[in-house]
Amino acid sequence: MNTRRSMVAGNWKMYGSGAANAALVDGLRQGLAGLGAAAGAVDTLVCPPFVYLAAVAGRLADSGIALGAQNLCAETGQGAYTGEVAGEMLREVGCSHVIVGHSERRALYAESDEIIARKYAAALATGLTPILCVGETLAERDGDQTSAVVARQLDALIAHCGVAALGRGLVAYEPVWAIGTGRTATPAQAQEVHAFIRGRIAAHDAIIAGSLRVLYGGSVKAGNARELFAMPDVDGGLVGGASLKAEEFVAIVAAAAV
Ligand code: PEP
């Protein structure tokens, strides 16, 4: 039995509109209130696109649902970085968390392990809690490279930021082949990699490894969340598609509260 609190985080990706977000947040508030005390046992977080953060922050007021961003600039402060958003700005509009190194950013925007480590450091420097995403592609899994890829991604972070930095963030294991595909890792597959992640970090610092929350992401839905979250090293989920439906997200939160 561990003492780690579960978290369920919603990554809204590039979906939504002012009206759709308002309806979604209202649905979440209502649904989570309906869970009663169970909802209080789980940390909940939503990560809308940048332009909606301030409006969603207002709509979330006093709900207990935290706000996160999907990305941030590796530079802190102000500067001539067209199109970028600094951690300080995210804090100012109400974010407490930020996703770093999502596989879509790695694959579509060529984010390297090094830039991701710099973004993680920028998040910490600006008072945000980073959620570091790691995970292998299908070709890498088929080539028996899962451990090597995840180790490389973690080691790059530790080399740049130090292992203590992992004590101030979260990790999300997101097998790329399971993201948005409807194909979920089995609970046993997820557990195997989550245990590997914890073990890799424990080699540096067993206390940090023991308290680190490692979320699973990849086609989590109401129908599969409970068995995934029942695994001893799975501390909740990072949810994409299903986080856009209030009822589905609330059911996933309920599964994490068990
Ligand atoms: C994600 O975007 O982080 C994700 C896990 O997406 P989905 O749940 O849709 O697979």
PDB file of N, CA and C in Angstrom, residues 38-99:
ATOM      1  N   ALA A  38     -15.530  11.010  -2.505  1.00  0.00           N
ATOM      2  CA  ALA A  38     -14.595  10.261  -3.368  1.00  0.00           C
ATOM      3  C   ALA A  38     -13.764  11.214  -4.215  1.00  0.00           C
ATOM      4  N   ALA A  39     -14.390  12.291  -4.697  1.00  0.00           N
ATOM      5  CA  ALA A  39     -13.662  13.240  -5.555  1.00  0.00           C
ATOM      6  C   ALA A  39     -12.505  13.877  -4.804  1.00  0.00           C
ATOM      7  N   GLY A  40     -12.676  14.046  -3.499  1.00  0.00           N
ATOM      8  CA  GLY A  40     -11.633  14.674  -2.685  1.00  0.00           C
ATOM      9  C   GLY A  40     -10.390  13.809  -2.536  1.00  0.00           C
ATOM     10  N   ALA A  41     -10.506  12.544  -2.890  1.00  0.00           N
ATOM     11  CA  ALA A  41      -9.371  11.635  -2.744  1.00  0.00           C
ATOM     12  C   ALA A  41      -8.447  11.666  -3.966  1.00  0.00           C
ATOM     13  N   VAL A  42      -8.855  12.407  -4.985  1.00  0.00           N
ATOM     14  CA  VAL A  42      -8.111  12.415  -6.252  1.00  0.00           C
ATOM     15  C   VAL A  42      -7.793  13.859  -6.633  1.00  0.00           C
ATOM     16  N   ASP A  43      -6.574  14.117  -7.070  1.00  0.00           N
ATOM     17  CA  ASP A  43      -6.247  15.430  -7.635  1.00  0.00           C
ATOM     18  C   ASP A  43      -6.730  15.452  -9.079  1.00  0.00           C
ATOM     19  N   THR A  44      -7.463  16.481  -9.437  1.00  0.00           N
ATOM     20  CA  THR A  44      -7.939  16.590 -10.817  1.00  0.00           C
ATOM     21  C   THR A  44      -7.363  17.852 -11.456  1.00  0.00           C
ATOM     22  N   LEU A  45      -7.106  17.751 -12.743  1.00  0.00           N
ATOM     23  CA  LEU A  45      -6.408  18.817 -13.469  1.00  0.00           C
ATOM     24  C   LEU A  45      -6.921  18.848 -14.897  1.00  0.00           C
ATOM     25  N   VAL A  46      -7.141  20.044 -15.435  1.00  0.00           N
ATOM     26  CA  VAL A  46      -7.458  20.137 -16.866  1.00  0.00           C
ATOM     27  C   VAL A  46      -6.442  21.063 -17.540  1.00  0.00           C
ATOM     28  N   CYS A  47      -6.095  20.706 -18.768  1.00  0.00           N
ATOM     29  CA  CYS A  47      -5.075  21.452 -19.520  1.00  0.00           C
ATOM     30  C   CYS A  47      -5.635  21.890 -20.866  1.00  0.00           C
ATOM     31  N   PRO A  48      -6.282  23.068 -20.899  1.00  0.00           N
ATOM     32  CA  PRO A  48      -6.834  23.594 -22.158  1.00  0.00           C
ATOM     33  C   PRO A  48      -5.736  24.254 -23.003  1.00  0.00           C
ATOM     34  N   PRO A  49      -6.048  24.593 -24.251  1.00  0.00           N
ATOM     35  CA  PRO A  49      -5.112  25.373 -25.058  1.00  0.00           C
ATOM     36  C   PRO A  49      -4.822  26.730 -24.394  1.00  0.00           C
ATOM     37  N   PHE A  50      -3.642  27.277 -24.693  1.00  0.00           N
ATOM     38  CA  PHE A  50      -3.195  28.532 -24.055  1.00  0.00           C
ATOM     39  C   PHE A  50      -4.271  29.620 -24.024  1.00  0.00           C
ATOM     40  N   VAL A  51      -4.890  29.853 -25.192  1.00  0.00           N
ATOM     41  CA  VAL A  51      -5.761  31.043 -25.290  1.00  0.00           C
ATOM     42  C   VAL A  51      -6.989  30.965 -24.399  1.00  0.00           C
ATOM     43  N   TYR A  52      -7.320  29.765 -23.946  1.00  0.00           N
ATOM     44  CA  TYR A  52      -8.510  29.615 -23.108  1.00  0.00           C
ATOM     45  C   TYR A  52      -8.184  29.528 -21.620  1.00  0.00           C
ATOM     46  N   LEU A  53      -6.896  29.556 -21.284  1.00  0.00           N
ATOM     47  CA  LEU A  53      -6.522  29.310 -19.886  1.00  0.00           C
ATOM     48  C   LEU A  53      -7.200  30.289 -18.924  1.00  0.00           C
ATOM     49  N   ALA A  54      -7.153  31.577 -19.246  1.00  0.00           N
ATOM     50  CA  ALA A  54      -7.695  32.570 -18.305  1.00  0.00           C
ATOM     51  C   ALA A  54      -9.198  32.369 -18.117  1.00  0.00           C
ATOM     52  N   ALA A  55      -9.901  32.133 -19.209  1.00  0.00           N
ATOM     53  CA  ALA A  55     -11.351  31.960 -19.098  1.00  0.00           C
ATOM     54  C   ALA A  55     -11.685  30.691 -18.317  1.00  0.00           C
ATOM     55  N   VAL A  56     -10.941  29.624 -18.577  1.00  0.00           N
ATOM     56  CA  VAL A  56     -11.200  28.369 -17.862  1.00  0.00           C
ATOM     57  C   VAL A  56     -10.851  28.538 -16.382  1.00  0.00           C
ATOM     58  N   ALA A  57      -9.772  29.291 -16.103  1.00  0.00           N
ATOM     59  CA  ALA A  57      -9.403  29.534 -14.700  1.00  0.00           C
ATOM     60  C   ALA A  57     -10.577  30.172 -13.965  1.00  0.00           C
ATOM     61  N   GLY A  58     -11.212  31.155 -14.588  1.00  0.00           N
ATOM     62  CA  GLY A  58     -12.350  31.829 -13.961  1.00  0.00           C
ATOM     63  C   GLY A  58     -13.498  30.867 -13.730  1.00  0.00           C
ATOM     64  N   ARG A  59     -13.736  30.029 -14.690  1.00  0.00           N
ATOM     65  CA  ARG A  59     -14.867  29.091 -14.607  1.00  0.00           C
ATOM     66  C   ARG A  59     -14.621  27.980 -13.569  1.00  0.00           C
ATOM     67  N   LEU A  60     -13.336  27.721 -13.314  1.00  0.00           N
ATOM     68  CA  LEU A  60     -12.975  26.654 -12.359  1.00  0.00           C
ATOM     69  C   LEU A  60     -12.965  27.144 -10.916  1.00  0.00           C
ATOM     70  N   ALA A  61     -13.124  28.441 -10.710  1.00  0.00           N
ATOM     71  CA  ALA A  61     -12.928  29.018  -9.373  1.00  0.00           C
ATOM     72  C   ALA A  61     -13.621  28.210  -8.288  1.00  0.00           C
ATOM     73  N   ASP A  62     -12.884  27.908  -7.246  1.00  0.00           N
ATOM     74  CA  ASP A  62     -13.386  27.179  -6.070  1.00  0.00           C
ATOM     75  C   ASP A  62     -13.917  25.782  -6.384  1.00  0.00           C
ATOM     76  N   SER A  63     -13.496  25.199  -7.477  1.00  0.00           N
ATOM     77  CA  SER A  63     -13.993  23.863  -7.836  1.00  0.00           C
ATOM     78  C   SER A  63     -13.095  22.757  -7.298  1.00  0.00           C
ATOM     79  N   GLY A  64     -11.841  23.120  -6.948  1.00  0.00           N
ATOM     80  CA  GLY A  64     -10.883  22.088  -6.555  1.00  0.00           C
ATOM     81  C   GLY A  64     -10.201  21.454  -7.753  1.00  0.00           C
ATOM     82  N   ILE A  65     -10.618  21.817  -8.963  1.00  0.00           N
ATOM     83  CA  ILE A  65      -9.973  21.296 -10.181  1.00  0.00           C
ATOM     84  C   ILE A  65      -8.827  22.245 -10.524  1.00  0.00           C
ATOM     85  N   ALA A  66      -7.635  21.687 -10.675  1.00  0.00           N
ATOM     86  CA  ALA A  66      -6.472  22.526 -10.973  1.00  0.00           C
ATOM     87  C   ALA A  66      -6.368  22.777 -12.477  1.00  0.00           C
ATOM     88  N   LEU A  67      -5.578  23.806 -12.808  1.00  0.00           N
ATOM     89  CA  LEU A  67      -5.416  24.216 -14.203  1.00  0.00           C
ATOM     90  C   LEU A  67      -3.969  24.013 -14.638  1.00  0.00           C
ATOM     91  N   GLY A  68      -3.793  23.454 -15.819  1.00  0.00           N
ATOM     92  CA  GLY A  68      -2.444  23.268 -16.344  1.00  0.00           C
ATOM     93  C   GLY A  68      -2.371  23.683 -17.800  1.00  0.00           C
ATOM     94  N   ALA A  69      -1.140  23.882 -18.275  1.00  0.00           N
ATOM     95  CA  ALA A  69      -0.921  24.176 -19.690  1.00  0.00           C
ATOM     96  C   ALA A  69      -0.334  22.932 -20.352  1.00  0.00           C
ATOM     97  N   GLN A  70      -0.338  22.938 -21.669  1.00  0.00           N
ATOM     98  CA  GLN A  70       0.135  21.772 -22.420  1.00  0.00           C
ATOM     99  C   GLN A  70       1.589  21.891 -22.829  1.00  0.00           C
ATOM    100  N   ASN A  71       2.173  23.062 -22.595  1.00  0.00           N
ATOM    101  CA  ASN A  71       3.518  23.331 -23.082  1.00  0.00           C
ATOM    102  C   ASN A  71       3.967  24.649 -22.461  1.00  0.00           C
ATOM    103  N   LEU A  72       5.251  24.933 -22.500  1.00  0.00           N
ATOM    104  CA  LEU A  72       5.753  26.254 -22.089  1.00  0.00           C
ATOM    105  C   LEU A  72       7.072  26.504 -22.794  1.00  0.00           C
ATOM    106  N   CYS A  73       7.525  27.753 -22.698  1.00  0.00           N
ATOM    107  CA  CYS A  73       8.807  28.106 -23.301  1.00  0.00           C
ATOM    108  C   CYS A  73       9.946  27.618 -22.401  1.00  0.00           C
ATOM    109  N   ALA A  74      11.039  27.210 -23.022  1.00  0.00           N
ATOM    110  CA  ALA A  74      12.216  26.793 -22.246  1.00  0.00           C
ATOM    111  C   ALA A  74      12.917  27.988 -21.611  1.00  0.00           C
ATOM    112  N   GLU A  75      12.619  29.180 -22.115  1.00  0.00           N
ATOM    113  CA  GLU A  75      13.195  30.399 -21.533  1.00  0.00           C
ATOM    114  C   GLU A  75      12.227  30.929 -20.485  1.00  0.00           C
ATOM    115  N   THR A  76      12.757  31.525 -19.443  1.00  0.00           N
ATOM    116  CA  THR A  76      11.892  32.135 -18.443  1.00  0.00           C
ATOM    117  C   THR A  76      11.914  33.651 -18.611  1.00  0.00           C
ATOM    118  N   GLY A  77      11.000  34.320 -17.945  1.00  0.00           N
ATOM    119  CA  GLY A  77      10.965  35.784 -17.991  1.00  0.00           C
ATOM    120  C   GLY A  77      10.304  36.283 -19.250  1.00  0.00           C
ATOM    121  N   GLN A  78      10.834  37.405 -19.762  1.00  0.00           N
ATOM    122  CA  GLN A  78      10.275  38.021 -20.957  1.00  0.00           C
ATOM    123  C   GLN A  78      11.329  37.987 -22.046  1.00  0.00           C
ATOM    124  N   GLY A  79      10.951  38.130 -23.285  1.00  0.00           N
ATOM    125  CA  GLY A  79      11.977  38.167 -24.316  1.00  0.00           C
ATOM    126  C   GLY A  79      11.410  38.066 -25.710  1.00  0.00           C
ATOM    127  N   ALA A  80      12.296  38.159 -26.675  1.00  0.00           N
ATOM    128  CA  ALA A  80      11.906  38.123 -28.087  1.00  0.00           C
ATOM    129  C   ALA A  80      11.817  36.667 -28.545  1.00  0.00           C
ATOM    130  N   TYR A  81      10.740  35.998 -28.154  1.00  0.00           N
ATOM    131  CA  TYR A  81      10.511  34.592 -28.502  1.00  0.00           C
ATOM    132  C   TYR A  81       9.103  34.486 -29.086  1.00  0.00           C
ATOM    133  N   THR A  82       8.969  34.915 -30.319  1.00  0.00           N
ATOM    134  CA  THR A  82       7.654  35.011 -30.953  1.00  0.00           C
ATOM    135  C   THR A  82       6.892  33.686 -30.881  1.00  0.00           C
ATOM    136  N   GLY A  83       5.665  33.791 -30.408  1.00  0.00           N
ATOM    137  CA  GLY A  83       4.805  32.610 -30.365  1.00  0.00           C
ATOM    138  C   GLY A  83       4.958  31.776 -29.115  1.00  0.00           C
ATOM    139  N   GLU A  84       5.894  32.130 -28.251  1.00  0.00           N
ATOM    140  CA  GLU A  84       6.144  31.331 -27.048  1.00  0.00           C
ATOM    141  C   GLU A  84       5.404  31.905 -25.834  1.00  0.00           C
ATOM    142  N   VAL A  85       5.228  31.074 -24.823  1.00  0.00           N
ATOM    143  CA  VAL A  85       4.557  31.485 -23.592  1.00  0.00           C
ATOM    144  C   VAL A  85       5.430  31.057 -22.415  1.00  0.00           C
ATOM    145  N   ALA A  86       5.758  32.010 -21.554  1.00  0.00           N
ATOM    146  CA  ALA A  86       6.657  31.732 -20.429  1.00  0.00           C
ATOM    147  C   ALA A  86       5.903  31.156 -19.226  1.00  0.00           C
ATOM    148  N   GLY A  87       6.633  30.415 -18.422  1.00  0.00           N
ATOM    149  CA  GLY A  87       6.050  29.837 -17.212  1.00  0.00           C
ATOM    150  C   GLY A  87       5.426  30.884 -16.309  1.00  0.00           C
ATOM    151  N   GLU A  88       6.089  32.042 -16.199  1.00  0.00           N
ATOM    152  CA  GLU A  88       5.539  33.106 -15.340  1.00  0.00           C
ATOM    153  C   GLU A  88       4.150  33.527 -15.814  1.00  0.00           C
ATOM    154  N   MET A  89       3.984  33.551 -17.139  1.00  0.00           N
ATOM    155  CA  MET A  89       2.687  33.963 -17.701  1.00  0.00           C
ATOM    156  C   MET A  89       1.622  32.919 -17.383  1.00  0.00           C
ATOM    157  N   LEU A  90       2.025  31.663 -17.445  1.00  0.00           N
ATOM    158  CA  LEU A  90       1.082  30.590 -17.117  1.00  0.00           C
ATOM    159  C   LEU A  90       0.665  30.680 -15.654  1.00  0.00           C
ATOM    160  N   ARG A  91       1.629  30.975 -14.806  1.00  0.00           N
ATOM    161  CA  ARG A  91       1.307  31.135 -13.377  1.00  0.00           C
ATOM    162  C   ARG A  91       0.339  32.301 -13.195  1.00  0.00           C
ATOM    163  N   GLU A  92       0.618  33.382 -13.912  1.00  0.00           N
ATOM    164  CA  GLU A  92      -0.211  34.581 -13.717  1.00  0.00           C
ATOM    165  C   GLU A  92      -1.677  34.333 -14.080  1.00  0.00           C
ATOM    166  N   VAL A  93      -1.931  33.472 -15.060  1.00  0.00           N
ATOM    167  CA  VAL A  93      -3.330  33.218 -15.437  1.00  0.00           C
ATOM    168  C   VAL A  93      -3.936  32.045 -14.666  1.00  0.00           C
ATOM    169  N   GLY A  94      -3.191  31.503 -13.714  1.00  0.00           N
ATOM    170  CA  GLY A  94      -3.814  30.519 -12.818  1.00  0.00           C
ATOM    171  C   GLY A  94      -3.366  29.083 -12.959  1.00  0.00           C
ATOM    172  N   CYS A  95      -2.334  28.849 -13.777  1.00  0.00           N
ATOM    173  CA  CYS A  95      -1.864  27.459 -13.917  1.00  0.00           C
ATOM    174  C   CYS A  95      -1.018  27.051 -12.717  1.00  0.00           C
ATOM    175  N   SER A  96      -1.172  25.805 -12.318  1.00  0.00           N
ATOM    176  CA  SER A  96      -0.289  25.221 -11.303  1.00  0.00           C
ATOM    177  C   SER A  96       0.601  24.146 -11.928  1.00  0.00           C
ATOM    178  N   HIS A  97       0.186  23.603 -13.059  1.00  0.00           N
ATOM    179  CA  HIS A  97       0.887  22.480 -13.686  1.00  0.00           C
ATOM    180  C   HIS A  97       1.165  22.771 -15.163  1.00  0.00           C
ATOM    181  N   VAL A  98       2.070  22.007 -15.721  1.00  0.00           N
ATOM    182  CA  VAL A  98       2.305  22.082 -17.169  1.00  0.00           C
ATOM    183  C   VAL A  98       2.805  20.723 -17.666  1.00  0.00           C
ATOM    184  N   ILE A  99       2.268  20.308 -18.804  1.00  0.00           N
ATOM    185  CA  ILE A  99       2.722  19.064 -19.452  1.00  0.00           C
ATOM    186  C   ILE A  99       4.001  19.390 -20.220  1.00  0.00           C
TER     187      ILE A  99
END
